[in-house]
Short mmCIF file of C-alpha atoms and ligand atoms in Angstrom, two decimals:
data_model
loop_
_atom_site.label_atom_id
_atom_site.label_comp_id
_atom_site.label_asym_id
_atom_site.label_seq_id
_atom_site.Cartn_x
_atom_site.Cartn_y
_atom_site.Cartn_z
CA MET A 245 111.57 133.36 65.09
CA THR A 246 112.19 134.04 68.78
CA GLU A 247 115.89 134.04 69.66
CA ARG A 248 116.64 131.47 72.36
CA HIS A 249 119.47 131.28 74.90
CA ASP A 250 120.20 128.89 77.73
CA PHE A 251 120.13 131.86 80.10
CA VAL A 252 119.23 135.53 79.93
CA VAL A 253 120.73 137.84 82.56
CA VAL A 254 118.84 141.09 83.11
CA GLY A 255 121.01 143.99 84.32
CA LEU A 256 124.75 144.23 83.73
CA GLY A 257 126.11 145.92 86.82
CA ALA A 258 128.61 143.95 88.89
CA LEU A 259 126.17 141.19 89.91
CA GLY A 260 124.68 140.56 86.48
CA SER A 261 128.07 140.75 84.77
CA ALA A 262 129.50 138.24 87.27
CA THR A 263 126.54 135.92 86.67
CA ALA A 264 126.89 136.18 82.89
CA HIS A 265 130.58 135.36 83.29
CA GLN A 266 129.90 132.33 85.49
CA LEU A 267 127.18 130.93 83.23
CA ALA A 268 129.22 131.47 80.07
CA ARG A 269 132.35 129.84 81.50
CA ARG A 270 130.19 126.79 82.24
CA ARG A 271 129.59 126.64 78.47
CA HIS A 272 125.97 127.81 78.48
CA SER A 273 124.73 130.23 75.85
CA VAL A 274 124.15 133.53 77.65
CA LEU A 275 122.47 136.77 76.68
CA GLY A 276 123.04 139.74 79.02
CA LEU A 277 120.72 142.73 78.69
CA GLU A 278 121.40 146.22 80.05
CA ARG A 279 118.98 149.11 79.68
CA PHE A 280 121.69 151.82 79.67
CA GLU A 281 125.23 151.75 78.26
CA LEU A 282 127.68 149.35 79.91
CA GLY A 283 129.57 151.12 82.70
CA HIS A 284 126.92 153.83 83.13
CA HIS A 285 126.64 155.91 86.32
CA ARG A 286 122.92 155.55 87.12
CA GLY A 287 123.21 152.34 89.12
CA ALA A 288 125.45 151.03 91.89
CA SER A 289 128.61 149.55 90.35
CA HIS A 290 130.43 152.59 88.93
CA ASP A 291 133.28 154.69 90.37
CA THR A 292 136.78 153.66 91.38
CA SER A 293 136.68 151.42 94.41
CA ARG A 294 134.82 149.21 96.85
CA ILE A 295 135.76 147.68 100.21
CA LEU A 296 136.41 143.94 100.53
CA ARG A 297 136.65 142.76 104.14
CA HIS A 298 136.19 139.83 106.46
CA SER A 299 134.76 141.86 109.33
CA TYR A 300 130.98 141.45 109.38
CA HIS A 301 128.26 141.32 112.01
CA THR A 302 127.23 137.66 111.64
CA PRO A 303 129.21 134.42 111.24
CA GLU A 304 127.27 133.68 108.05
CA TYR A 305 128.53 136.84 106.35
CA VAL A 306 132.07 136.28 107.66
CA ARG A 307 132.00 132.79 106.12
CA LEU A 308 130.75 134.28 102.87
CA THR A 309 133.67 136.74 102.90
CA ARG A 310 136.05 133.77 102.81
CA ASP A 311 134.33 132.73 99.58
CA ALA A 312 134.53 136.33 98.37
CA TYR A 313 138.32 136.44 98.79
CA ASP A 314 138.63 133.07 97.02
CA ASP A 315 136.33 134.16 94.19
CA TRP A 316 138.22 137.45 93.70
CA ALA A 317 141.48 135.47 93.61
CA ARG A 318 140.06 133.18 90.90
CA LEU A 319 138.78 136.21 89.01
CA SER A 320 142.20 137.89 89.24
CA SER A 321 143.82 134.81 87.84
CA ALA A 322 141.27 134.59 84.99
CA ALA A 323 141.81 138.28 84.26
CA GLY A 324 145.60 137.89 84.34
CA ARG A 325 146.05 140.72 86.84
CA GLU A 326 145.67 141.23 90.57
CA LEU A 327 142.32 142.90 91.27
CA VAL A 328 142.59 142.92 95.07
CA THR A 329 144.72 145.56 96.81
CA VAL A 330 145.25 144.53 100.43
CA VAL A 331 145.68 147.54 102.71
CA GLY A 332 144.21 146.35 106.04
CA GLY A 333 140.87 147.42 107.46
CA LEU A 334 140.17 149.34 110.65
CA ASP A 335 136.63 149.30 112.08
CA LEU A 336 136.50 152.21 114.52
CA PHE A 337 134.04 151.82 117.40
CA PRO A 338 133.61 154.95 119.54
CA ALA A 339 132.63 154.60 123.19
CA ASP A 340 129.03 153.32 123.28
CA PRO A 341 128.77 152.75 119.50
CA ALA A 342 125.45 152.38 117.67
CA ILE A 343 126.89 149.27 116.00
CA PRO A 344 127.82 146.64 118.62
CA MET A 345 131.49 145.60 118.40
CA VAL A 346 130.75 142.25 120.01
CA ASP A 347 128.76 141.17 116.94
CA TYR A 348 131.92 141.62 114.88
CA THR A 349 134.44 140.13 117.30
CA ASP A 350 132.22 137.11 118.05
CA SER A 351 131.52 136.48 114.36
CA LEU A 352 135.18 136.71 113.35
CA THR A 353 136.21 134.51 116.27
CA GLU A 354 133.60 131.87 115.46
CA VAL A 355 134.79 131.62 111.87
CA GLY A 356 138.48 131.70 112.85
CA ILE A 357 139.48 135.00 111.23
CA ASP A 358 142.26 136.77 113.15
CA PHE A 359 141.97 140.42 114.18
CA ASP A 360 143.55 142.88 116.63
CA LEU A 361 141.80 145.28 118.98
CA LEU A 362 143.70 148.56 119.29
CA ASP A 363 143.15 151.51 121.60
CA VAL A 364 143.54 155.13 120.52
CA ASP A 365 147.23 155.26 121.47
CA ALA A 366 148.05 152.08 119.55
CA ILE A 367 146.16 153.36 116.51
CA GLY A 368 147.96 156.73 116.73
CA GLU A 369 151.36 155.05 116.95
CA ARG A 370 150.73 152.94 113.88
CA TRP A 371 148.72 155.47 111.84
CA PRO A 372 149.39 159.02 113.06
CA GLN A 373 146.99 160.30 110.37
CA PHE A 374 144.07 159.55 112.74
CA ALA A 375 142.85 161.93 115.47
CA LEU A 376 140.26 159.87 117.35
CA PRO A 377 138.05 160.57 120.36
CA ALA A 378 139.20 159.00 123.64
CA GLY A 379 137.66 155.59 124.18
CA THR A 380 137.59 154.62 120.49
CA VAL A 381 138.55 151.00 119.83
CA GLY A 382 139.88 149.87 116.46
CA LEU A 383 139.20 146.37 115.17
CA TYR A 384 142.04 145.79 112.73
CA GLN A 385 141.81 142.99 110.18
CA ARG A 386 144.94 142.71 108.09
CA ARG A 387 143.22 141.41 104.91
CA GLY A 388 140.94 144.44 104.47
CA ALA A 389 141.23 145.27 100.78
CA ILE A 390 140.15 147.47 97.89
CA VAL A 391 138.59 146.05 94.73
CA PRO A 392 137.99 148.04 91.53
CA ALA A 393 134.34 149.03 91.01
CA GLY A 394 133.69 150.21 87.43
CA PRO A 395 136.91 148.65 86.11
CA GLY A 396 136.17 145.40 87.98
CA THR A 397 132.70 145.24 86.45
CA ALA A 398 134.27 145.80 83.02
CA VAL A 399 136.63 142.86 83.69
CA LEU A 400 133.62 140.62 84.43
CA GLN A 401 131.94 141.74 81.20
CA ASP A 402 135.11 141.19 79.22
CA LEU A 403 135.53 137.66 80.61
CA ALA A 404 131.85 136.87 80.02
CA ARG A 405 132.27 137.86 76.37
CA ARG A 406 135.48 135.88 76.05
CA HIS A 407 133.48 132.82 77.12
CA GLY A 408 130.89 133.55 74.44
CA ALA A 409 128.24 135.59 76.28
CA VAL A 410 126.42 138.15 74.17
CA LEU A 411 126.01 141.42 76.09
CA ARG A 412 123.58 144.00 74.71
CA ASP A 413 123.31 147.53 76.02
CA HIS A 414 120.42 149.96 75.49
CA ALA A 415 118.13 146.94 75.86
CA GLU A 416 115.46 147.77 78.42
CA VAL A 417 113.58 144.75 79.70
CA THR A 418 109.91 145.42 80.41
CA ALA A 419 108.73 141.93 81.35
CA VAL A 420 110.33 138.73 82.64
CA THR A 421 109.19 135.21 83.35
CA GLY A 422 111.42 132.24 84.07
CA THR A 423 111.50 131.38 80.39
CA SER A 424 111.20 134.65 78.52
CA VAL A 425 112.23 138.27 78.52
CA THR A 426 110.55 141.10 76.63
CA LEU A 427 112.21 144.38 75.70
CA ALA A 428 110.68 147.85 75.47
CA ASP A 429 110.84 147.59 71.65
CA GLY A 430 108.73 144.42 71.77
CA THR A 431 111.55 141.94 71.09
CA THR A 432 111.09 138.72 73.04
CA TYR A 433 113.84 136.26 73.92
CA ALA A 434 113.20 132.71 75.07
CA ALA A 435 115.43 131.19 77.73
CA GLY A 436 115.97 128.05 79.75
CA GLY A 437 116.35 130.32 82.77
CA VAL A 438 116.43 134.03 83.61
CA VAL A 439 118.58 135.74 86.23
CA LEU A 440 117.39 139.15 87.40
CA CYS A 441 120.15 141.48 88.67
CA ALA A 442 118.36 144.80 88.22
CA ASP A 443 119.09 146.17 91.73
CA ALA A 444 117.07 149.42 92.09
CA TRP A 445 114.65 148.28 89.40
CA THR A 446 114.13 144.73 90.70
CA ASP A 447 110.72 145.33 92.23
CA ARG A 448 109.36 146.85 89.02
CA LEU A 449 110.11 143.68 87.09
CA LEU A 450 108.85 141.36 89.84
CA ALA A 451 105.62 143.21 90.67
CA PRO A 452 103.71 141.86 87.62
CA LEU A 453 104.53 138.34 88.90
CA GLY A 454 102.84 139.13 92.21
CA ILE A 455 106.10 139.63 94.12
CA ASP A 456 106.01 142.88 96.04
CA LEU A 457 109.45 143.55 97.55
CA PRO A 458 109.74 146.25 100.23
CA LEU A 459 112.93 147.77 98.77
CA THR A 460 114.14 151.29 99.48
CA VAL A 461 116.46 152.98 97.01
CA THR A 462 118.65 155.66 98.57
CA LEU A 463 120.82 158.19 96.77
CA GLU A 464 124.24 157.92 98.38
CA GLN A 465 127.21 160.21 97.86
CA ALA A 466 130.95 159.57 97.87
CA THR A 467 133.48 162.41 98.07
CA TYR A 468 137.16 162.61 97.17
CA PHE A 469 139.48 164.71 99.33
CA ALA A 470 142.91 165.98 98.26
CA PRO A 471 145.51 165.66 101.04
CA GLU A 472 148.43 168.08 100.93
CA ARG A 473 150.70 165.11 101.60
CA PRO A 474 149.19 162.22 99.61
CA GLU A 475 152.18 160.08 100.57
CA ASP A 476 150.76 159.95 104.13
CA PHE A 477 147.62 158.34 102.70
CA ALA A 478 149.37 155.88 100.40
CA PRO A 479 147.92 152.35 100.54
CA GLU A 480 151.10 151.07 102.24
CA ARG A 481 150.67 153.62 105.05
CA MET A 482 146.94 153.97 105.55
CA PRO A 483 144.19 151.37 106.02
CA LEU A 484 140.56 151.38 105.00
CA TRP A 485 138.42 152.63 107.86
CA ILE A 486 134.77 152.44 108.91
CA TRP A 487 133.29 154.60 111.67
CA MET A 488 130.89 152.17 113.38
CA ASP A 489 128.33 154.57 114.77
CA GLU A 490 125.23 156.47 113.73
CA PRO A 491 125.96 158.22 111.41
CA SER A 492 128.40 155.67 109.98
CA PHE A 493 131.20 156.78 107.65
CA TYR A 494 133.93 154.94 105.78
CA GLY A 495 137.00 155.81 103.77
CA PHE A 496 139.91 154.63 101.67
CA PRO A 497 143.61 155.33 101.33
CA CYS A 498 144.79 156.74 98.00
CA TYR A 499 143.84 154.33 95.22
CA GLY A 500 145.17 155.09 91.76
CA GLU A 501 145.11 158.86 92.31
CA PRO A 502 146.40 161.28 94.99
CA THR A 503 143.00 161.60 96.68
CA VAL A 504 141.21 159.81 99.51
CA LYS A 505 137.59 158.77 99.10
CA ALA A 506 135.08 158.80 101.95
CA ALA A 507 131.31 158.50 102.30
CA GLN A 508 128.48 158.03 104.75
CA ASP A 509 126.79 154.62 104.82
CA CYS A 510 123.02 154.92 104.32
CA GLY A 511 123.21 158.70 104.46
CA GLY A 512 121.18 159.56 101.39
CA PRO A 513 117.49 160.21 100.85
CA ALA A 514 115.05 157.64 99.50
CA VAL A 515 114.55 158.24 95.77
CA ASP A 516 112.83 156.97 92.66
CA PRO A 517 115.76 155.64 90.58
CA ASP A 518 114.14 156.94 87.38
CA ALA A 519 113.59 160.45 88.73
CA ARG A 520 116.62 161.17 90.83
CA GLY A 521 119.19 163.91 90.53
CA THR A 522 122.91 163.53 89.94
CA ASP A 523 124.16 166.74 91.57
CA PRO A 524 126.17 166.56 94.79
CA ASP A 525 124.23 167.32 97.98
CA PRO A 526 125.97 170.10 99.97
CA THR A 527 124.41 169.06 103.30
CA MET A 528 125.68 165.49 102.94
CA LEU A 529 129.07 166.86 101.96
CA ASP A 530 129.22 169.13 105.04
CA LEU A 531 128.39 166.25 107.38
CA LEU A 532 131.04 164.01 105.82
CA ALA A 533 133.68 166.74 105.56
CA GLY A 534 133.14 167.59 109.24
CA HIS A 535 133.76 164.00 110.28
CA VAL A 536 136.74 163.51 107.96
CA GLY A 537 138.24 166.86 109.02
CA ARG A 538 138.06 165.89 112.71
CA MET A 539 139.21 162.30 112.30
CA LEU A 540 141.79 162.68 109.52
CA PRO A 541 142.97 166.29 109.73
CA GLY A 542 145.46 165.82 106.87
CA ALA A 543 142.85 164.49 104.41
CA GLY A 544 142.54 167.92 102.82
CA ARG A 545 139.67 169.60 101.06
CA PRO A 546 136.89 167.91 99.12
CA VAL A 547 137.52 168.02 95.38
CA ARG A 548 134.66 166.04 93.86
CA SER A 549 131.54 164.14 94.85
CA LEU A 550 129.41 161.64 92.99
CA ARG A 551 126.09 159.90 93.56
CA CYS A 552 125.38 156.18 93.64
CA GLN A 553 122.35 154.09 94.64
CA TYR A 554 121.82 151.67 97.49
CA THR A 555 118.89 149.29 97.09
CA LEU A 556 118.09 148.30 100.64
CA THR A 557 116.11 145.39 102.01
CA PRO A 558 114.54 146.03 105.44
CA ASP A 559 117.15 143.78 107.14
CA ARG A 560 120.04 144.82 104.84
CA ASP A 561 120.44 141.17 103.87
CA PHE A 562 120.94 140.06 100.28
CA VAL A 563 118.55 138.31 97.97
CA MET A 564 119.79 135.14 96.25
CA ASP A 565 116.82 132.95 95.48
CA ARG A 566 114.42 131.51 92.95
CA VAL A 567 111.14 133.37 92.56
CA PRO A 568 108.29 131.41 94.18
CA GLY A 569 106.08 129.96 91.45
CA HIS A 570 108.77 130.67 88.82
CA PRO A 571 111.55 128.17 89.54
CA SER A 572 113.65 129.14 86.53
CA LEU A 573 113.65 132.83 87.49
CA VAL A 574 116.49 133.69 89.88
CA VAL A 575 117.02 137.02 91.66
CA GLY A 576 120.21 138.53 93.07
CA LEU A 577 120.31 141.77 95.05
CA GLY A 578 123.26 143.27 96.95
CA ALA A 579 121.42 145.46 99.52
CA GLY A 580 124.02 148.22 99.39
CA HIS A 581 126.99 146.03 100.35
CA GLY A 582 127.15 143.48 97.56
CA PHE A 583 130.10 144.55 95.44
CA LYS A 584 132.71 142.73 97.53
CA PHE A 585 130.69 139.58 96.89
CA ALA A 586 130.06 140.21 93.17
CA PRO A 587 132.08 137.21 91.91
CA THR A 588 130.48 135.11 94.66
CA PHE A 589 126.99 136.30 93.68
CA GLY A 590 127.85 135.32 90.12
CA ARG A 591 128.86 131.81 91.14
CA LEU A 592 125.90 131.23 93.48
CA LEU A 593 123.28 132.73 91.16
CA ALA A 594 124.67 130.61 88.33
CA ASP A 595 124.41 127.55 90.62
CA LEU A 596 120.75 128.38 91.28
CA ALA A 597 120.00 129.02 87.62
CA THR A 598 121.55 125.77 86.44
CA GLY A 599 120.05 123.72 89.27
CA GLU A 600 123.49 122.85 90.67
CA ARG A 601 122.14 124.24 93.94
CA ASP A 602 118.55 124.37 95.24
CA THR A 603 118.91 127.26 97.66
CA VAL A 604 121.66 129.54 98.96
CA SER A 605 120.51 130.44 102.49
CA PRO A 606 117.27 131.24 104.35
CA THR A 607 118.93 134.59 105.19
CA PHE A 608 118.82 135.51 101.49
CA ALA A 609 115.44 133.95 100.66
CA LEU A 610 112.54 135.84 99.12
CA ASP A 611 110.08 134.39 101.65
CA ARG A 612 111.92 135.60 104.77
CA PRO A 613 109.99 137.78 107.25
CA ALA A 614 111.93 140.96 106.36
CA LEU A 615 110.53 140.74 102.83
CA THR A 616 107.07 139.38 103.60
CA ASP A 617 106.02 140.79 106.99
CA PRO A 618 104.87 144.42 106.66
CA SER A 619 105.49 144.99 110.39
CA TYR A 620 109.18 143.99 110.14
CA ALA A 621 111.31 146.69 111.82
CA VAL A 622 113.73 148.19 109.30
CA HIS A 623 117.40 148.22 110.36
CA TRP A 624 120.04 149.22 107.86
CA LEU A 625 123.08 149.92 110.04
CA VAL A 626 125.32 146.85 110.20
C1 LIG B 712 128.50 154.82 97.16
C2 LIG B 712 128.46 153.32 97.24
C3 LIG B 712 129.47 152.67 97.91
C4 LIG B 712 129.45 151.29 98.03
N1 LIG B 712 130.48 150.68 98.67
C5 LIG B 712 130.52 149.33 98.74
C6 LIG B 712 131.64 148.69 99.30
O1 LIG B 712 132.61 149.35 99.72
N2 LIG B 712 131.65 147.34 99.34
C7 LIG B 712 130.61 146.59 98.86
O2 LIG B 712 130.66 145.37 98.95
N3 LIG B 712 129.53 147.18 98.29
C8 LIG B 712 129.47 148.52 98.22
N4 LIG B 712 128.40 149.15 97.64
C9 LIG B 712 127.27 148.34 97.15
C10 LIG B 712 127.57 147.71 95.81
O3 LIG B 712 128.26 148.63 95.00
C11 LIG B 712 126.27 147.25 95.17
O4 LIG B 712 125.63 146.33 96.05
C12 LIG B 712 126.52 146.56 93.84
O5 LIG B 712 127.32 147.35 92.99
C13 LIG B 712 125.18 146.28 93.17
O6 LIG B 712 125.43 145.74 91.89
P1 LIG B 712 124.23 145.41 90.93
O7 LIG B 712 124.82 144.84 89.71
O8 LIG B 712 123.21 144.61 91.67
O9 LIG B 712 123.52 146.83 90.68
P2 LIG B 712 123.75 147.88 89.49
O10 LIG B 712 125.18 148.17 89.33
O11 LIG B 712 122.84 149.03 89.74
O12 LIG B 712 123.29 147.08 88.24
C14 LIG B 712 121.92 146.83 87.97
C15 LIG B 712 121.78 147.02 86.49
O13 LIG B 712 120.51 146.60 86.06
C16 LIG B 712 120.15 147.43 84.99
N5 LIG B 712 118.72 147.34 84.79
C17 LIG B 712 117.76 147.68 85.67
N6 LIG B 712 116.55 147.49 85.15
C18 LIG B 712 116.74 147.00 83.91
C19 LIG B 712 115.85 146.63 82.89
N7 LIG B 712 114.54 146.74 83.04
N8 LIG B 712 116.38 146.18 81.73
C20 LIG B 712 117.73 146.06 81.56
N9 LIG B 712 118.60 146.43 82.52
C21 LIG B 712 118.12 146.89 83.68
C22 LIG B 712 120.58 148.80 85.47
O14 LIG B 712 120.65 149.75 84.44
C23 LIG B 712 121.90 148.49 86.10
O15 LIG B 712 122.97 148.64 85.20
C24 LIG B 712 128.39 150.53 97.48
C25 LIG B 712 127.37 151.19 96.79
C26 LIG B 712 127.40 152.57 96.67
C27 LIG B 712 126.28 153.24 95.95
#
């Protein structure tokens, strides 16, 4: 007989794990399916850390970050430990930046989130670790924070299980509808609803339903540097930072180890997620190390790099929607900046799946021009 669950969640990275948690805590029977082992490194939710921040380029995202902070606080309380490490966040806009600062200041102002604008001297006085080009302006938001990536995803899985969800690894889904899921070994599960959180593999599962998403998977790279004086980069003394230009880079203070992590945003090549390498790319490392060496001279030498995937929509906006023609099939996709919102994705996708909410936002809809108009101009830098 076919096993039946109220909901099946496909993909157990951060978004799927958060959705399984949300559905299970609402007392639904939940089956989560993951094609690899839980916590694997072939997707997007592994490694130590992710940035959580209010500063975003549109008021809609800034509003959503308020939910994200609230949802992380609720998750911390459910987990019985603080998952959010507040260190402050510094968005660094050079003179004539590729990313317009006004989008950020206007959006924060509209939503009522406080911030400070600091010139190079003010930044240097407060954080002498930085050596910045003249004319750089820092947008400082005091609530900028670090959340745990792999360990945070494991917390979501643990809580989902505690609420009764069944999570199966090495269970590759080959076909989905809104009411059934089929595995590579032929097993079929019936469901009241299905939530697809397969990130880089989303389009493969949707294509047979006639949904052709213009997603690009890029192979990103993060690198850890070893400062000679890690105490100068301690979270109490060093903020998160983002270099708001093309290329765009970002970095962390020390977080659980005496290293500082940095990376380029959207710096990696487009890849097939099933045929990509895992080795560090020396050219990407050189570009990053050059920037870090100039901007944070005490950050030290690179000691390790790792790869991770972005799954990008043409407008870099999320997907949170029901699949047209399949109202009980819901899709969530983080577009390479979704981790900070993982608990929020979980709540909103669960709302969609249960019918507690009809839609989330036209910005995240599957029928928006960026996903349906082939002439839509791709823009990933935000
Ligand atoms: C280097 C890097 C840095 C980042 N930094 C930040 C940051 O600072 N802040 C931020 O907010 N976001 C950040 N992001 C983005 C964020 O990490 C991702 O948006 C988020 O982790 C995506 O989670 P996910 O669960 O959708 O994807 P994944 O973690 O990839 O999970 C999808 C899962 O689906 C599984 N799956 C796929 N197909 C199937 C199938 N057929 N059957 C069963 N299972 C399947 C996969 O194996 C995978 O485990 C970063 C990403 C990278 C790569």
